[in-house]
Amino acid sequence: MTRLGHTQALLGPELFKQVRETPVLVVGAGGIGCELLKNLVLVGFANIEIIDLDTIDLSNLNRQFLFRKPDISKSKALVAAATARHFNPSSGIHIHARHGNVKESSNDLEWIKGFGLVMNALDNMDARRHVNRLCQAAGVPLIESGTAGYLGQVSPMMRDQTECFDCVPKQAPKSFPVCTIRSTPSEPIHCIVWAKSYLFGKLFGEDDEAVDTEELDKAQAEGENAEEIENLKKEAAAFREVRQALGEENGPARVFSKVFNADINRLLAMEDMWKVPGRVKPKPLEVDAIMDGSFVPPPLRTASKETNGQANGKKEETANGNQAVLKDQRELSLKENLELFVDSCRRLSARAIAHPDIVLSFDKDDDDTLDFVLATANLRATAYGIPNRTRFQVKEMAGNIIPAIATTNAIIAGLIVMQSINLLQKKYGAIRLPHLKADPTKPLSKQERTNPDPKCPVCRDVYVLFKTDVTRCTLGEFAQGAVREWLASSLNEDDFEFTILEGGRILADPDFEDNYEKTLAELGIERGKMLTILDEDEKYRPIHFCICEPAVNATTSFTLPDKCPQIPLRPVAPAPPQGSPSPEPEIIEALPLSVTSTISTKRGRADDGDVSLGSDALKKRKVDVEANGTVDGEDDDDIIVLE
């Protein structure tokens, strides 16, 4: 029996032929991607494309078994493909590997339509959303997956049959108020975020005074303590003086004196700040007292004592004396943290002086930056009576590392292949959402498939393949030919008023046609992007025209499908109960595309009861862009996000 004989006998000749012939896209060649690629080859999938932008790192080798030490710094996709071919060398399997970004302009709607199955093995939200939108637009089945330690899940998705990735709300990234991070930390993570996202950037990152001022102004506008904000502004100005002295012999000492002594004394002088119940006053650190062992750290906070030992100036002999403890898992003494702070400051200063054109940034795999964050976070924690963390813990928390286990990846990769068989047979009723749990008595559970969310701004919208030469087609030609003549006529709408958007940019609407004479290229629109149509009466779902390469030997500036797809109506919101108060008026500012599907761009009339964007307000959102122009949205500057 051949190597694929067992698979052929199990699946039967017809399904096995389908497996052999179906083109499959694997996005990601990391922990799940390596196991998945190996499984696909062994099952007999013969037409595989794999894409990944990442390169192989030493830390990958303990769980990504298609890579070896000589492969470090090479492309994950290329090496994974080369290794996987050896699992089935004589079976005619073709693996096309690409070292690139799945969001590249060449990876457009027409490209994704060339696959029968797409399998996500990604580790970031932005790429997942992008692939999901492409698959929903193309009607190509997608299998989403993910792992975290002993936990894992597989989610098969098919347009109109199951919910899509964006149908389910996602957990917001962990964020912390500015004043908590800079003035009143209470947990180790607060100190780590301060060291990584604030102090490191102030000393070695790009010096951006405007951004810092804007961040503090926004925090004050959101209601944070005004006196505290003013003090933080003075602190930011003082940092610029210290930063300039970093290259001097006493540079680290000046930084230490400012950050761990002067700034803490300044905070202590703000008596009202410490009247808040639960807040603990910090204790300024003194270099001489730490070095000669006479410094007495403040007691550990009661709520945190159980979290991580007592090497925060306590039981120092235990932390230092246990030589069997691995270096990265040993808590440093207070003196060791001070010495590491001075040493890492000197190393980073030398790098900054040697390469002034390169802005330093934190990297969990960069010993210099990790040592700095470790030392400064622990010194700050000591001052506030917060337990210290080991190098391993700081690396995990600052690098936002999700524990990865090879066995979990292998199980999830196997479940992906099993679900792919159901999708190939179009057995949508047999689709299940398997979950892997940290429960030895019942590690696997399943969830029945869920129908699409009727309000989903991704899978409920309409997508149209729009082949065009962006250097020839003007926005006016698109508006007239694609929207008024092709789209509006199929809707039997004689007076169809609409707004044209790209991403978060409004390019045109009934009162703004200044961009009509410009080509799409002049407006920064290229292959892979989408032009979105919102009707002014909010009657229909948004329609997205997906920009693709022009047809071969095309005589016109664009071509459209022969038949316009059915455009569904927007879901009608339920009427409020009788007697309930009317909602407060709301003014909506420019929003990104992910939410424009559900907002109104309709201008209010004099007799309208609600407040919507009037003509003047709407024109503030207009974009008269040059190539690649964008509109910057407002960030939540009053929080710090741990990336």
XYZ file of C-alpha atoms in Angstrom:
643
model
C 0.000 0.000 0.000
C 1.276 3.456 -0.875
C 1.880 6.126 1.736
C -1.507 7.668 0.951
C -3.274 4.333 0.661
C -4.801 4.452 4.126
C -6.179 7.964 3.508
C -7.632 6.912 0.167
C -9.312 3.880 1.725
C -10.715 5.985 4.563
C -12.069 8.828 2.440
C -13.101 6.914 -0.636
C -11.984 7.648 -4.211
C -14.319 10.613 -4.841
C -13.525 12.547 -1.654
C -9.839 11.683 -1.905
C -9.782 13.114 -5.425
C -11.373 16.287 -4.081
C -8.682 16.481 -1.389
C -5.976 16.116 -4.008
C -7.407 18.767 -6.313
C -8.633 21.449 -3.905
C -6.233 24.415 -3.667
C -5.635 25.272 0.002
C -4.206 28.436 1.546
C -2.468 28.256 4.924
C -1.903 31.675 6.519
C 0.838 31.443 9.124
C 3.760 29.046 9.507
C 4.231 29.194 13.269
C 3.182 26.774 15.999
C -0.158 25.711 14.498
C 0.949 26.358 10.910
C 3.861 23.884 11.053
C 1.693 21.098 12.453
C -1.079 21.898 9.995
C 1.198 21.877 6.957
C 2.609 18.504 7.987
C -0.926 17.119 8.430
C -2.096 18.402 5.055
C 0.839 16.752 3.321
C 0.277 13.429 5.093
C -3.468 13.446 4.348
C -2.768 14.052 0.659
C -3.638 17.683 -0.087
C -1.563 18.266 -3.199
C -2.066 21.957 -3.965
C -0.999 24.078 -0.989
C 0.058 27.702 -0.675
C 1.513 28.946 2.599
C 2.332 32.547 3.455
C 4.066 34.066 6.475
C 5.958 37.304 7.002
C 7.928 36.058 10.012
C 11.420 34.594 10.262
C 12.613 31.766 12.484
C 13.805 32.659 15.977
C 15.694 30.523 18.470
C 12.679 30.512 20.791
C 10.566 28.832 18.070
C 12.580 25.626 18.009
C 11.036 24.026 21.101
C 7.586 23.724 19.498
C 7.839 24.378 15.742
C 9.356 21.095 14.666
C 9.801 21.812 10.975
C 12.677 24.149 11.892
C 16.230 23.435 13.036
C 18.997 25.580 14.476
C 20.658 26.263 11.080
C 17.290 27.716 9.924
C 17.373 30.636 12.381
C 16.700 33.994 10.666
C 15.321 32.274 7.552
C 11.750 32.596 6.274
C 9.301 30.416 8.206
C 7.128 29.761 5.154
C 10.008 28.761 2.880
C 11.682 26.473 5.418
C 8.385 24.889 6.516
C 7.492 24.069 2.912
C 10.915 22.583 2.179
C 10.784 20.396 5.285
C 7.153 19.288 4.843
C 7.815 17.998 1.330
C 9.990 15.252 2.832
C 6.982 13.787 4.660
C 5.496 12.696 1.333
C 8.232 13.092 -1.295
C 6.813 10.947 -4.113
C 3.137 11.880 -3.998
C 3.105 14.809 -6.429
C 2.415 17.376 -3.740
C 3.017 21.008 -4.699
C 3.643 23.568 -1.944
C 3.989 27.194 -2.989
C 5.652 29.078 -0.127
C 5.700 32.872 0.117
C 7.646 35.044 2.509
C 5.291 37.984 2.643
C 2.373 39.766 4.243
C -1.132 38.462 3.636
C -2.256 42.122 3.532
C -0.109 42.941 0.475
C -2.022 44.580 -2.352
C -1.496 41.575 -4.646
C -3.489 39.408 -2.214
C -6.831 40.724 -3.404
C -10.324 39.317 -3.854
C -9.473 37.609 -7.128
C -6.470 35.938 -5.476
C -8.474 34.553 -2.561
C -11.152 33.256 -4.967
C -8.520 30.889 -6.356
C -8.620 28.721 -3.221
C -11.145 26.116 -2.172
C -10.212 26.363 1.511
C -8.400 28.918 3.655
C -6.891 27.934 7.011
C -5.788 30.607 9.463
C -2.882 29.890 11.806
C -2.300 33.503 12.800
C -1.345 35.197 16.054
C -2.621 38.749 15.564
C -6.093 40.253 15.382
C -5.524 42.619 12.462
C -4.474 39.877 10.034
C -7.304 37.605 11.183
C -9.870 40.309 10.458
C -8.322 40.978 7.045
C -8.416 37.320 5.989
C -11.943 36.950 7.348
C -13.176 39.906 5.274
C -11.501 38.536 2.134
C -13.038 35.087 2.622
C -16.487 36.521 3.324
C -16.217 38.699 0.217
C -15.139 35.762 -1.941
C -17.433 33.143 -0.401
C -14.459 30.886 0.337
C -14.645 28.624 3.422
C -12.331 29.705 6.244
C -11.151 27.673 9.225
C -10.037 29.922 12.090
C -7.969 28.540 14.963
C -5.945 29.533 17.980
C -4.204 28.199 21.076
C -3.162 29.582 24.462
C -1.310 27.167 26.710
C -3.487 24.078 27.157
C -6.499 25.793 25.570
C -7.391 25.773 21.889
C -10.284 26.195 19.493
C -11.205 25.618 15.849
C -13.932 27.625 14.122
C -15.047 26.657 10.596
C -16.709 29.607 8.827
C -18.755 29.746 5.643
C -20.629 32.774 4.351
C -24.402 32.586 4.956
C -23.967 29.294 6.840
C -22.069 30.180 10.014
C -21.046 33.236 11.977
C -17.856 34.885 10.802
C -14.871 36.039 12.847
C -16.336 39.534 13.222
C -19.790 38.338 14.251
C -18.405 37.655 17.730
C -17.247 40.626 19.843
C -13.562 40.430 20.741
C -12.027 41.205 24.099
C -10.503 44.680 24.193
C -6.735 44.892 24.799
C -5.697 45.394 28.389
C -5.260 49.071 29.160
C -4.423 51.185 32.188
C -5.157 54.822 33.158
C -2.204 57.190 32.751
C -2.181 58.267 36.379
C -2.171 54.675 37.604
C 0.877 53.878 35.518
C 2.811 57.076 36.200
C 1.841 57.901 39.778
C -0.083 55.251 41.696
C 0.834 51.701 40.611
C -0.554 48.876 42.718
C 0.411 45.734 40.793
C 3.597 44.390 39.181
C 2.104 44.794 35.695
C 1.695 48.537 36.323
C 5.423 48.832 36.995
C 6.324 46.747 33.951
C 4.109 48.818 31.642
C 5.629 52.009 33.103
C 9.160 50.738 32.490
C 8.456 49.475 28.967
C 5.938 51.944 27.547
C 6.898 55.118 29.381
C 10.386 55.266 30.909
C 12.162 53.381 28.121
C 10.603 55.608 25.489
C 11.419 58.766 27.427
C 15.110 57.873 27.708
C 15.855 55.961 24.518
C 12.840 56.266 22.182
C 11.804 59.070 19.876
C 11.528 62.393 21.704
C 8.032 63.563 20.832
C 6.978 66.449 23.050
C 3.724 67.084 21.170
C 2.437 63.533 21.639
C 3.201 63.582 25.355
C 1.431 66.914 25.856
C -1.594 65.744 23.886
C -1.781 62.549 25.920
C -1.815 64.432 29.219
C -4.306 67.033 27.976
C -6.661 64.263 26.908
C -6.298 62.551 30.288
C -7.166 65.814 32.051
C -10.191 66.313 29.803
C -11.365 62.831 30.761
C -11.494 63.868 34.398
C -8.148 62.754 35.834
C -6.604 64.817 38.637
C -5.654 68.258 37.203
C -2.890 68.902 39.761
C -1.389 65.513 39.074
C -1.498 66.121 35.300
C 0.361 69.436 35.692
C 3.045 67.710 37.712
C 3.375 65.025 35.049
C 3.913 67.745 32.430
C 6.759 69.185 34.518
C 8.168 65.685 34.894
C 8.154 65.198 31.110
C 10.084 68.431 30.617
C 12.673 67.385 33.203
C 13.150 64.077 31.392
C 14.488 65.868 28.348
C 17.345 67.298 30.408
C 18.178 63.908 31.893
C 18.014 62.259 28.466
C 20.683 64.622 27.122
C 23.035 63.640 29.959
C 22.695 59.872 29.501
C 26.023 59.550 27.694
C 27.943 61.139 30.571
C 29.713 59.142 33.278
C 27.095 60.017 35.887
C 24.171 59.686 33.448
C 22.615 56.569 35.041
C 22.988 58.115 38.510
C 21.143 61.256 37.371
C 18.338 59.175 35.910
C 18.064 57.126 39.111
C 18.053 60.239 41.304
C 15.283 61.848 39.244
C 13.064 58.814 38.693
C 13.333 56.951 41.978
C 13.947 59.815 44.404
C 13.010 63.296 43.193
C 9.867 62.231 41.337
C 8.662 60.146 44.276
C 9.259 63.029 46.683
C 7.301 65.266 44.322
C 4.386 62.841 44.397
C 4.516 62.590 48.181
C 4.143 66.373 48.390
C 0.713 66.054 46.746
C -1.117 65.161 49.957
C -4.597 64.932 48.426
C -3.450 62.141 46.144
C -2.783 59.830 49.096
C -6.113 60.434 50.793
C -7.780 58.034 48.366
C -8.637 54.810 50.259
C -6.334 51.922 49.354
C -3.476 54.025 48.012
C -0.098 53.355 49.618
C 2.568 56.039 49.763
C 5.827 55.081 48.009
C 9.254 55.357 49.619
C 12.051 57.214 47.769
C 15.076 55.047 46.931
C 18.602 56.083 47.941
C 21.656 54.782 46.080
C 24.113 54.849 48.997
C 21.717 53.143 51.390
C 20.969 50.404 48.844
C 24.642 49.788 48.117
C 25.678 49.515 51.786
C 22.610 47.432 52.705
C 21.065 49.933 55.121
C 18.014 50.756 53.011
C 14.788 49.355 54.488
C 12.135 48.741 51.790
C 8.483 49.463 52.563
C 6.372 46.461 53.577
C 4.728 44.474 50.813
C 1.101 45.244 50.143
C -1.213 42.855 51.930
C -3.209 42.014 48.801
C -0.064 41.133 46.871
C 2.021 39.189 49.386
C 1.010 35.813 48.065
C 1.895 36.603 44.479
C 5.607 36.080 44.140
C 7.875 35.359 47.080
C 9.713 37.950 49.147
C 12.905 38.902 47.354
C 11.769 42.529 47.292
C 14.575 43.404 49.676
C 13.454 40.535 51.928
C 15.090 37.135 52.365
C 17.820 38.293 50.038
C 19.964 35.335 50.989
C 17.367 32.938 49.553
C 17.267 34.690 46.194
C 21.027 34.867 45.959
C 21.960 31.604 47.596
C 19.945 29.109 45.592
C 22.330 28.463 42.721
C 20.110 25.673 41.427
C 17.499 28.223 40.348
C 17.762 29.133 36.676
C 19.055 32.632 35.963
C 15.822 33.850 34.380
C 13.689 32.414 37.185
C 15.653 33.924 40.084
C 14.476 37.086 41.774
C 17.174 39.736 41.958
C 17.992 41.506 45.189
C 17.479 45.246 45.478
C 21.208 45.849 45.084
C 21.351 43.598 42.016
C 18.464 45.479 40.438
C 20.302 48.764 40.994
C 23.519 47.407 39.473
C 21.588 45.980 36.511
C 19.879 49.349 36.007
C 23.227 51.174 35.824
C 24.754 48.561 33.522
C 21.776 48.417 31.123
C 21.640 52.241 30.992
C 25.276 52.345 29.907
C 24.772 49.664 27.257
C 21.705 51.343 25.781
C 23.335 54.787 25.897
C 26.346 53.435 23.986
C 24.034 52.007 21.315
C 22.103 55.264 21.026
C 25.324 57.281 20.646
C 26.839 54.857 18.120
C 23.703 54.857 15.945
C 21.854 58.157 16.506
C 19.669 57.595 13.445
C 18.192 54.390 14.902
C 15.436 54.795 17.498
C 15.659 52.105 20.149
C 12.525 50.146 20.969
C 11.730 47.395 23.444
C 12.210 43.849 22.228
C 11.714 40.933 24.572
C 14.572 39.099 22.818
C 16.979 42.042 23.157
C 18.950 41.500 26.380
C 19.802 45.185 26.785
C 16.197 46.399 26.601
C 14.880 43.501 28.676
C 17.487 44.103 31.405
C 16.501 47.779 31.563
C 12.776 47.015 31.874
C 13.455 44.275 34.442
C 15.600 46.502 36.648
C 13.459 49.641 36.459
C 10.191 47.762 36.978
C 11.564 46.019 40.069
C 13.061 49.221 41.496
C 9.723 50.994 41.086
C 7.888 48.028 42.584
C 10.209 48.156 45.611
C 9.456 51.838 46.168
C 5.707 51.143 46.161
C 5.797 47.957 48.244
C 4.863 45.779 45.266
C 6.378 42.287 44.824
C 9.236 42.014 42.341
C 9.200 39.785 39.284
C 11.815 37.485 37.803
C 13.399 38.026 34.415
C 11.258 35.253 32.965
C 8.049 36.792 34.330
C 8.920 40.288 33.113
C 9.763 38.944 29.662
C 6.443 37.129 29.545
C 4.390 40.120 30.705
C 6.229 42.882 28.827
C 6.421 40.817 25.650
C 2.747 39.887 26.010
C 3.754 36.260 25.554
C 0.992 33.660 25.400
C 2.376 30.292 26.544
C 2.662 27.884 23.631
C 2.578 24.098 24.009
C 3.498 21.859 21.098
C 0.908 19.202 21.999
C -1.902 21.753 21.978
C -0.827 23.001 18.552
C -0.736 19.438 17.233
C -4.243 18.629 18.482
C -5.716 21.831 17.047
C -3.985 21.242 13.690
C -5.541 17.778 13.552
C -8.988 19.182 14.297
C -8.565 21.746 11.514
C -8.018 18.959 8.970
C -11.036 17.036 10.261
C -13.278 20.082 9.896
C -11.879 20.758 6.435
C -13.323 17.436 5.272
C -16.819 18.565 6.282
C -16.371 21.823 4.383
C -15.125 20.049 1.259
C -18.222 17.847 1.275
C -20.410 20.911 1.967
C -21.785 19.119 5.026
C -22.514 22.373 6.812
C -24.880 20.664 9.214
C -21.967 18.548 10.465
C -19.818 21.588 11.244
C -18.794 21.775 14.888
C -16.657 24.216 16.838
C -14.279 22.007 18.847
C -12.643 23.397 21.996
C -9.621 22.005 23.808
C -9.749 22.511 27.575
C -7.329 22.010 30.460
C -9.531 19.228 31.806
C -7.943 15.751 31.836
C -11.327 14.062 32.303
C -12.841 15.718 29.231
C -10.228 17.653 27.244
C -12.400 18.095 24.153
C -15.800 19.715 23.917
C -17.841 20.954 20.991
C -20.180 23.808 20.225
C -22.897 23.696 17.604
C -22.460 26.056 14.687
C -24.028 29.498 15.067
C -25.857 31.427 12.352
C -24.438 34.759 11.140
C -25.219 37.872 13.144
C -27.714 39.855 10.993
C -26.022 43.091 12.123
C -22.460 41.975 11.389
C -20.602 44.755 9.513
C -18.503 42.215 7.594
C -20.351 39.090 6.509
C -23.738 40.796 6.015
C -22.368 43.439 3.643
C -22.186 43.071 -0.146
C -18.926 42.689 -2.074
C -18.387 43.270 -5.805
C -15.350 42.337 -7.907
C -14.214 45.583 -9.539
C -11.451 45.117 -12.127
C -9.910 48.440 -12.986
C -6.791 50.265 -14.052
C -6.433 52.690 -11.146
C -4.225 54.961 -13.238
C -7.002 55.437 -15.814
C -10.283 55.190 -13.921
C -11.388 58.414 -12.237
C -13.605 58.589 -9.181
C -16.241 60.277 -11.354
C -16.221 57.383 -13.833
C -16.646 54.963 -10.952
C -19.527 56.986 -9.498
C -21.317 57.262 -12.838
C -20.637 53.875 -14.404
C -20.403 51.532 -11.446
C -22.806 53.152 -9.013
C -25.433 55.165 -10.908
C -25.691 53.031 -14.057
C -24.824 49.517 -12.840
C -25.802 49.442 -9.163
C -28.646 51.965 -8.918
C -30.350 50.720 -12.070
C -30.475 47.177 -10.708
C -32.086 48.573 -7.552
C -34.653 50.490 -9.603
C -33.595 53.656 -7.803
C -34.066 56.732 -10.010
C -32.667 59.221 -7.492
C -29.916 57.224 -5.768
C -27.820 59.460 -3.523
C -24.727 57.932 -2.007
C -21.429 58.483 -0.237
C -18.152 56.941 -1.429
C -15.637 55.895 1.220
C -12.264 54.157 1.276
C -11.283 52.924 4.698
C -12.099 55.804 7.036
C -11.992 58.441 4.275
C -15.004 60.060 2.635
C -14.054 60.602 -1.005
C -17.362 61.968 -2.281
C -21.008 62.512 -1.427
C -23.928 64.469 -2.970
C -22.518 67.777 -1.672
C -18.854 67.026 -2.353
C -17.631 66.005 -5.796
C -14.235 67.714 -5.832
C -12.396 64.410 -6.247
C -14.394 63.223 -9.264
C -11.732 64.385 -11.742
C -8.928 62.504 -9.982
C -7.888 58.971 -10.837
C -8.136 56.299 -8.181
C -4.338 56.148 -8.074
C -4.167 59.878 -7.347
C -6.487 59.273 -4.417
C -4.168 56.619 -2.998
C -6.397 53.706 -4.023
C -4.655 50.612 -5.279
C -5.236 46.947 -5.887
C -6.530 45.164 -2.803
C -8.447 48.138 -1.389
C -12.204 48.631 -1.330
C -14.499 51.493 -2.332
C -17.580 51.467 -0.124
C -20.993 52.824 -1.098
C -23.426 54.010 1.580
C -26.839 55.123 0.364
C -28.046 58.383 1.880
C -31.428 56.947 2.860
C -29.773 54.142 4.863
C -32.003 51.659 3.087
C -29.440 49.107 1.911
C -26.482 47.295 3.386
C -23.078 48.813 2.473
C -21.669 47.723 -0.902
C -17.904 47.249 -1.177
C -16.254 47.363 -4.617
C -13.058 45.308 -4.296
C -10.262 46.695 -6.473
C -8.507 44.041 -8.604
C -6.203 43.999 -11.616
C -7.894 45.003 -14.896
C -9.002 42.347 -17.317
C -6.547 41.359 -20.034
C -6.931 43.489 -23.162
C -9.673 45.552 -21.477
C -10.901 48.401 -23.674
C -12.616 50.291 -20.834
C -11.178 51.663 -17.607
C -13.072 49.077 -15.544
C -15.169 45.933 -15.817
C -17.941 44.652 -13.562
C -19.756 41.314 -13.171
C -22.519 40.719 -15.682
C -25.144 40.642 -12.963
C -25.453 42.859 -9.914
C -25.730 40.836 -6.691
C -28.844 41.108 -4.569
C -28.483 44.042 -2.178
C -30.177 43.254 1.148
C -31.945 45.890 3.186
C -30.582 47.032 6.515
C -32.213 45.341 9.510
C -34.916 47.507 11.038
C -34.266 48.447 14.647
C -37.104 47.451 17.004
C -39.354 50.317 18.037
C -38.887 51.495 21.643
C -41.652 50.564 24.077
C -44.438 53.096 24.395
C -43.832 55.640 27.116
C -40.042 55.132 27.140
C -37.960 58.332 27.035
C -36.355 59.304 23.742
C -32.614 58.715 23.517
C -30.297 61.665 23.902
C -29.126 63.225 20.609
C -25.741 62.013 19.485
C -23.223 63.627 17.180
C -21.142 61.039 15.377
C -17.652 61.925 14.251
C -15.685 60.260 11.449
C -15.282 56.575 12.210
C -13.154 53.800 10.703
C -14.686 51.508 8.101
C -15.288 48.738 10.606
C -18.093 50.811 12.070
C -19.167 52.972 9.144
C -21.396 50.122 8.044
C -23.736 50.950 10.885
C -23.558 54.754 11.079
C -25.470 57.434 9.312
C -24.045 59.963 6.891
C -27.462 61.396 6.238
C -27.756 65.118 6.906
C -30.416 66.177 9.325
C -33.465 68.135 8.195
C -34.888 71.069 10.108
C -37.759 68.979 11.395
C -35.681 65.950 12.323
C -35.812 65.077 15.976
C -32.246 63.763 16.137
C -28.925 65.471 15.641
C -26.911 63.970 12.767
C -24.019 65.281 10.791
C -25.017 68.485 9.073
C -23.505 69.566 5.783
C -20.771 71.672 7.355
C -19.872 68.999 9.889
C -19.793 66.340 7.219
C -17.482 68.383 5.047
C -14.986 68.421 7.887
C -14.674 64.721 7.193
C -14.025 65.251 3.507
C -10.697 64.166 2.182
C -9.047 65.963 -0.684
C -6.095 63.622 -0.597
C -2.967 63.230 -2.550
C -1.560 59.755 -3.143
C -1.631 57.585 -0.041
C -3.351 60.334 1.957
C -5.056 59.317 5.163
C -7.106 60.784 7.947
C -5.777 60.214 11.427
C -8.404 59.192 13.942
C -8.204 60.085 17.586
C -6.604 57.480 19.801
C -7.550 56.835 23.399
C -4.667 58.928 24.677
C -5.856 58.681 28.239
C -4.893 55.024 28.482
C -1.753 53.026 27.963
C -2.223 49.748 26.133
C 0.091 46.841 26.813
C 0.903 45.660 23.303
